[in-house]
Coordinates of C-alpha atoms in Angstrom, one line a residue:
M110 CA -9.7 -6.5 5.4
Q111 CA -7.2 -9.3 5.3
L112 CA -3.6 -8.7 4.0
T113 CA -1.2 -11.3 3.1
A114 CA 2.2 -11.5 4.8
I115 CA 3.9 -9.8 1.8
Q116 CA 1.3 -7.0 1.8
Q117 CA 1.8 -6.5 5.6
K118 CA 5.5 -6.2 5.1
E119 CA 4.9 -3.7 2.3
I120 CA 2.8 -1.5 4.6
E121 CA 5.3 -1.8 7.4
D122 CA 8.0 -0.7 5.0
S123 CA 5.9 2.3 3.8
V124 CA 4.9 3.8 7.1
W125 CA 7.4 6.6 6.3
V126 CA 4.8 7.7 3.6
V127 CA 2.2 8.5 6.3
N128 CA 4.7 10.2 8.5
T129 CA 6.0 12.4 5.6
A130 CA 2.5 13.3 4.5
L131 CA 1.5 14.3 8.1
K132 CA 4.7 16.2 8.6
R133 CA 4.2 18.2 5.4
Q134 CA 0.8 19.3 6.5
G135 CA 2.0 20.2 10.0
L136 CA 0.1 17.3 11.6
S137 CA 2.9 15.0 12.7
C138 CA 1.7 14.9 16.3
N139 CA -1.9 13.8 15.5
E140 CA -1.8 10.1 16.4
D141 CA -5.4 9.3 15.6
L142 CA -5.0 10.7 12.1
R143 CA -1.8 8.7 11.7
Q144 CA -3.5 5.5 12.5
S145 CA -6.4 6.1 10.3
A146 CA -4.0 7.0 7.4
I147 CA -2.1 3.8 7.8
L148 CA -5.4 1.9 7.6
Y149 CA -6.3 3.9 4.5
M150 CA -2.9 3.0 3.0
C151 CA -3.9 -0.7 3.5
E152 CA -6.9 0.0 1.3
C153 CA -4.7 1.7 -1.2
L154 CA -2.4 -1.3 -1.4
L155 CA -5.4 -3.5 -2.3
R156 CA -6.3 -1.1 -5.1
F157 CA -2.7 -0.6 -6.4
D158 CA -2.0 -1.9 -9.8
P159 CA 1.8 -2.1 -10.7
T160 CA 1.1 -2.8 -14.4
K161 CA 0.1 0.9 -14.8
G162 CA 3.7 1.9 -14.4
I163 CA 3.3 3.9 -11.2
K164 CA 5.6 3.2 -8.2
W165 CA 4.0 2.1 -5.0
A166 CA 5.5 5.0 -3.0
T167 CA 4.2 7.6 -5.4
F168 CA 0.7 6.0 -5.5
A169 CA 0.6 5.7 -1.7
Y170 CA 1.9 9.2 -1.0
K171 CA -0.6 10.9 -3.3
N172 CA -3.5 9.0 -1.9
V173 CA -2.5 9.2 1.7
Y174 CA -1.7 13.0 1.5
L175 CA -5.1 13.7 0.0
Y176 CA -6.8 11.4 2.6
I177 CA -5.1 13.3 5.5
K178 CA -6.0 16.7 4.0
R179 CA -9.6 15.7 3.4
T180 CA -10.0 14.0 6.8
Y181 CA -8.4 16.8 8.8
K182 CA -10.5 19.5 7.0
K183 CA -13.7 17.5 7.7
E184 CA -12.7 17.0 11.4
H185 CA -11.7 20.7 11.8
K186 CA -15.0 21.9 10.3
R187 CA -17.0 19.6 12.5
T188 CA -15.3 20.7 15.7
Q189 CA -15.5 24.3 14.7
Y190 CA -19.3 24.3 14.7
E191 CA -19.7 22.4 17.9

């Protein structure tokens, strides 16, 4: 995945979205999940369409929050049965 300089700046400015989503789910100390959520936010930026009238922060937060929830649940379930 190749981001332009403008897109990279947008991601850097939006890292707070990932930190907030992790904090709200009580996972702020999970660095692996934080890094994968930032990568997922890059994918979200490529899908983002500003013509739909949704702010980037809203779009990013909703998607990242659900990604973290889904990923943590999947990881937790897998480690529970091992």
